[in-house]
Short mmCIF file of C-alpha atoms in Angstrom, two decimals:
data_model
loop_
_atom_site.label_atom_id
_atom_site.label_comp_id
_atom_site.label_asym_id
_atom_site.label_seq_id
_atom_site.Cartn_x
_atom_site.Cartn_y
_atom_site.Cartn_z
CA MET A 30 43.56 -42.13 -11.81
CA ARG A 31 39.82 -42.26 -11.34
CA ARG A 32 38.62 -42.80 -7.81
CA LEU A 33 36.47 -45.80 -7.02
CA ARG A 34 33.24 -45.60 -5.03
CA ALA A 35 32.89 -47.78 -1.95
CA SER A 36 30.23 -49.83 -3.72
CA THR A 37 32.62 -50.56 -6.57
CA LEU A 38 35.28 -51.68 -4.14
CA GLY A 39 32.83 -53.50 -1.95
CA SER A 40 31.86 -55.65 -4.91
CA ALA A 41 35.00 -55.93 -6.98
CA ILE A 42 37.39 -56.35 -4.06
CA PHE A 43 35.32 -58.67 -1.89
CA ILE A 44 34.10 -61.02 -4.58
CA ALA A 45 36.74 -60.20 -7.21
CA GLY A 46 34.18 -59.51 -9.90
CA LEU A 47 31.74 -62.09 -8.60
CA VAL A 48 29.16 -59.48 -7.66
CA ALA A 49 29.04 -56.66 -10.26
CA ALA A 50 30.57 -53.31 -9.28
CA THR A 51 28.10 -50.45 -8.92
CA GLY A 52 29.90 -47.11 -9.26
CA CYS A 53 33.07 -45.24 -10.09
CA SER A 54 34.14 -42.81 -7.34
CA ALA A 55 35.89 -43.47 -4.01
CA GLY A 56 34.97 -44.88 -0.62
CA GLY A 57 36.82 -45.02 2.67
CA SER A 58 39.33 -42.52 3.99
CA SER A 59 42.27 -41.30 1.94
CA THR A 60 45.71 -40.17 3.02
CA ASP A 61 48.91 -39.24 1.25
CA ALA A 62 51.21 -42.23 1.23
CA GLY A 63 54.79 -41.90 0.14
CA THR A 64 55.30 -45.61 0.63
CA LYS A 65 53.13 -48.58 -0.17
CA PRO A 66 51.15 -50.20 2.65
CA GLY A 67 52.84 -53.09 4.39
CA LYS A 68 51.86 -56.64 3.67
CA ALA A 69 48.64 -57.64 5.34
CA THR A 70 48.94 -60.02 8.22
CA ALA A 71 47.76 -63.60 7.98
CA PRO A 72 44.36 -64.34 9.50
CA SER A 73 44.39 -65.19 13.18
CA GLU A 74 43.29 -68.55 14.54
CA GLN A 75 40.22 -66.82 15.92
CA SER A 76 39.19 -65.57 12.48
CA LYS A 77 39.93 -68.94 10.89
CA SER A 78 37.63 -70.75 13.30
CA ARG A 79 34.62 -68.39 13.22
CA HIS A 80 32.88 -70.43 10.52
CA THR A 81 29.93 -72.41 11.76
CA ALA A 82 28.62 -75.62 10.22
CA PRO A 83 27.38 -75.03 6.67
CA PRO A 84 23.61 -74.65 6.35
CA VAL A 85 21.56 -77.63 5.27
CA ALA A 86 18.35 -75.79 4.42
CA ASP A 87 18.02 -74.68 0.80
CA GLY A 88 15.57 -71.81 1.24
CA LYS A 89 14.43 -69.94 -1.86
CA PRO A 90 15.72 -66.42 -2.55
CA VAL A 91 13.41 -63.46 -2.03
CA SER A 92 12.64 -60.96 -4.79
CA ALA A 93 14.21 -57.55 -5.26
CA GLY A 94 10.84 -56.04 -4.37
CA GLU A 95 10.99 -57.75 -0.99
CA LEU A 96 14.62 -56.79 -0.39
CA GLN A 97 14.35 -53.13 -1.41
CA PRO A 98 12.43 -51.92 1.70
CA LEU A 99 15.06 -53.62 3.91
CA LEU A 100 17.87 -51.35 2.67
CA LEU A 101 19.12 -48.56 4.91
CA SER A 102 17.79 -45.08 4.24
CA ALA A 103 19.22 -41.67 5.11
CA GLU A 104 16.57 -41.43 7.84
CA ASP A 105 17.87 -44.67 9.40
CA LEU A 106 21.42 -43.29 9.48
CA GLY A 107 20.79 -39.85 10.96
CA ASP A 108 21.82 -36.26 10.29
CA ASN A 109 24.31 -35.30 7.56
CA TYR A 110 23.75 -38.45 5.48
CA VAL A 111 22.72 -38.06 1.86
CA GLN A 112 21.57 -40.99 -0.23
CA GLN A 113 23.03 -41.06 -3.71
CA PRO A 114 20.79 -41.60 -6.75
CA ALA A 115 20.39 -45.21 -7.82
CA LYS A 116 22.42 -46.16 -10.88
CA ASP A 117 21.03 -48.05 -13.85
CA GLU A 118 23.06 -51.26 -14.13
CA ALA A 119 21.47 -52.39 -17.40
CA GLY A 120 23.92 -52.88 -20.20
CA LYS A 121 26.98 -51.97 -18.15
CA ARG A 122 30.13 -54.06 -18.47
CA TYR A 123 32.73 -54.51 -15.75
CA ASP A 124 35.01 -56.94 -17.53
CA ASP A 125 37.83 -54.36 -17.48
CA ILE A 126 38.38 -55.21 -13.79
CA SER A 127 41.02 -57.89 -13.37
CA ILE A 128 42.80 -59.52 -10.42
CA GLY A 129 46.50 -60.38 -10.25
CA GLY A 130 48.78 -61.95 -7.69
CA CYS A 131 46.15 -64.18 -6.11
CA PRO A 132 45.33 -67.40 -8.01
CA ALA A 133 42.46 -68.22 -5.66
CA LEU A 134 40.70 -64.88 -6.31
CA GLU A 135 41.47 -65.08 -10.02
CA LYS A 136 39.77 -68.47 -10.11
CA LEU A 137 36.69 -67.06 -8.38
CA GLY A 138 36.58 -64.16 -10.82
CA ALA A 139 36.75 -66.55 -13.77
CA SER A 140 33.71 -68.44 -12.50
CA ALA A 141 31.77 -65.31 -11.54
CA GLY A 142 28.90 -66.04 -13.90
CA ASN A 143 28.14 -69.30 -12.10
CA MET A 144 28.39 -67.78 -8.63
CA LYS A 145 26.28 -64.62 -8.79
CA PHE A 146 23.46 -64.40 -6.32
CA ALA A 147 19.84 -64.52 -7.42
CA THR A 148 18.85 -61.10 -6.04
CA LYS A 149 20.75 -57.90 -5.29
CA VAL A 150 19.74 -54.38 -4.24
CA THR A 151 22.05 -51.52 -3.26
CA ALA A 152 22.11 -48.14 -1.53
CA ASP A 153 24.98 -45.62 -1.41
CA PHE A 154 25.40 -42.72 1.01
CA THR A 155 27.76 -39.86 1.71
CA TYR A 156 28.30 -38.50 5.21
CA ASP A 157 29.20 -34.86 5.68
CA PHE A 158 30.11 -34.74 1.95
CA SER A 159 33.34 -36.66 2.54
CA SER A 160 32.91 -40.20 3.90
CA GLU A 161 30.99 -42.93 2.12
CA LEU A 162 28.90 -45.94 3.06
CA SER A 163 27.57 -48.59 0.70
CA GLU A 164 25.08 -51.34 1.47
CA GLU A 165 24.33 -54.35 -0.68
CA LEU A 166 21.59 -56.83 0.19
CA HIS A 167 21.72 -60.23 -1.48
CA SER A 168 19.40 -63.20 -1.46
CA ASP A 169 19.84 -66.78 -2.58
CA SER A 170 19.63 -70.17 -0.93
CA PRO A 171 21.45 -70.23 2.43
CA LYS A 172 23.88 -72.79 1.03
CA LYS A 173 24.71 -70.69 -2.04
CA LEU A 174 25.33 -67.59 0.06
CA SER A 175 27.41 -69.50 2.60
CA ASP A 176 29.50 -71.38 0.04
CA THR A 177 30.27 -68.16 -1.85
CA PHE A 178 31.24 -66.07 1.16
CA ARG A 179 33.38 -68.89 2.56
CA ALA A 180 35.16 -69.33 -0.77
CA VAL A 181 36.14 -65.66 -0.84
CA ASP A 182 37.15 -65.73 2.83
CA ASP A 183 39.36 -68.76 2.19
CA ALA A 184 40.89 -67.04 -0.85
CA TYR A 185 41.83 -64.06 1.27
CA GLY A 186 43.47 -66.44 3.72
CA SER A 187 45.68 -67.82 0.95
CA CYS A 188 46.85 -64.43 -0.37
CA PRO A 189 46.10 -61.37 1.77
CA THR A 190 47.73 -59.05 -0.81
CA TYR A 191 46.97 -58.78 -4.53
CA THR A 192 46.53 -56.31 -7.38
CA MET A 193 43.27 -55.19 -8.94
CA SER A 194 43.35 -53.38 -12.28
CA SER A 195 40.57 -51.34 -13.83
CA GLY A 196 41.57 -50.94 -17.45
CA THR A 197 45.24 -49.99 -17.23
CA THR A 198 45.05 -48.67 -13.67
CA PRO A 199 46.64 -50.98 -11.06
CA ILE A 200 45.58 -50.82 -7.41
CA GLU A 201 47.62 -52.66 -4.80
CA ILE A 202 45.34 -54.16 -2.17
CA GLY A 203 46.04 -55.59 1.27
CA VAL A 204 43.36 -57.42 3.24
CA ASN A 205 43.35 -58.06 6.96
CA LYS A 206 40.60 -60.22 8.41
CA VAL A 207 38.93 -58.65 11.44
CA SER A 208 36.39 -60.00 13.90
CA PRO A 209 32.89 -58.75 13.05
CA PRO A 210 30.03 -58.47 15.55
CA LYS A 211 28.32 -61.79 16.25
CA LEU A 212 25.19 -61.26 14.19
CA GLY A 213 23.19 -63.65 12.04
CA ASP A 214 24.18 -67.16 11.02
CA GLU A 215 27.62 -66.23 9.65
CA GLN A 216 29.82 -63.15 9.77
CA PHE A 217 32.96 -62.03 7.94
CA GLY A 218 35.00 -58.87 8.41
CA TYR A 219 37.83 -57.21 6.48
CA LEU A 220 40.00 -54.12 6.72
CA ILE A 221 41.09 -53.31 3.18
CA THR A 222 43.99 -51.03 2.24
CA MET A 223 44.31 -49.80 -1.34
CA ASN A 224 47.41 -48.08 -2.68
CA PHE A 225 47.44 -46.24 -6.00
CA GLY A 226 50.27 -43.87 -6.76
CA SER A 227 50.96 -41.62 -3.78
CA LYS A 228 47.54 -42.16 -2.22
CA SER A 229 46.18 -44.87 0.01
CA THR A 230 42.59 -45.55 0.97
CA VAL A 231 41.35 -47.66 3.86
CA MET A 232 37.89 -49.16 3.99
CA LYS A 233 36.15 -51.72 6.16
CA GLN A 234 33.70 -54.37 5.07
CA PHE A 235 31.36 -56.49 7.16
CA VAL A 236 29.34 -59.36 5.71
CA VAL A 237 26.46 -60.94 7.64
CA ARG A 238 24.35 -63.83 6.39
CA GLN A 239 20.95 -64.44 7.96
CA GLY A 240 19.23 -67.42 6.38
CA ASN A 241 18.60 -66.70 2.71
CA LYS A 242 19.61 -63.01 2.92
CA ALA A 243 22.95 -61.27 3.42
CA ILE A 244 24.28 -57.78 4.10
CA VAL A 245 27.54 -56.48 2.62
CA LEU A 246 28.31 -53.14 4.28
CA SER A 247 31.39 -51.30 2.96
CA GLY A 248 33.01 -47.90 3.27
CA SER A 249 34.64 -45.67 5.84
CA PRO A 250 35.60 -47.89 8.82
CA GLY A 251 33.83 -45.81 11.46
CA LEU A 252 30.58 -45.66 9.50
CA VAL A 253 30.58 -49.40 8.81
CA GLU A 254 31.14 -50.18 12.48
CA LYS A 255 28.48 -47.70 13.59
CA HIS A 256 25.70 -48.81 11.27
CA LEU A 257 26.04 -52.59 10.93
CA GLN A 258 23.65 -53.26 13.82
CA THR A 259 21.09 -50.86 12.31
CA ALA A 260 21.38 -52.60 8.94
CA TYR A 261 20.99 -56.02 10.53
CA ASN A 262 17.99 -54.92 12.62
CA LYS A 263 16.26 -53.62 9.50
CA LEU A 264 17.03 -56.75 7.52
CA THR A 265 15.57 -59.02 10.20
CA ALA A 266 12.64 -56.88 11.37
CA LYS A 267 9.36 -58.79 11.35
#
């Protein structure tokens, strides 16, 4: 079983193939698991009601050149962080990733080509050679970003457990919605448990939309919690 990088999971799990995966090693924290993780709990009323009114403005997306300097760097994160080399996405195919057990996510994956965002840049880090953190910045119209993130959030509400397969490798996934910090115009948070064979991996993901830009921060739960504010401050710095 190959391990999947946090950036792969952050893309393929959250948007079920909607935003292309970006790597092929593992993120999060791993533990031996003789039993499969329990079924994820249904979203609370608090998490259901955190959506604000959908944006009316249809601001234009910014370019990758404008987004790139807004990504986190190892200097932003502190000691013992190493930034991984950028990967060339050109020509890569990720159509071997499939979703099962969740019709709503399967439907989103089938329409992925129509839902991709206009601009995307990424950065991947390791901490102390063991934990991982992945940041994706996206840009599109506020409405496109909001509609997409809400659609995935609603899909998770309809089926908080499902299976993701990469080739012939099945990964059982449970998703619990969590309350993210109140940043930006919209926020979404998830605690994701993956079970493959005798191993389980837990990762956290926070999504924050600010106007026509959005952060997707994924990886080891403690690192995601620690650095979301830093990522948001950098994204919105004037």
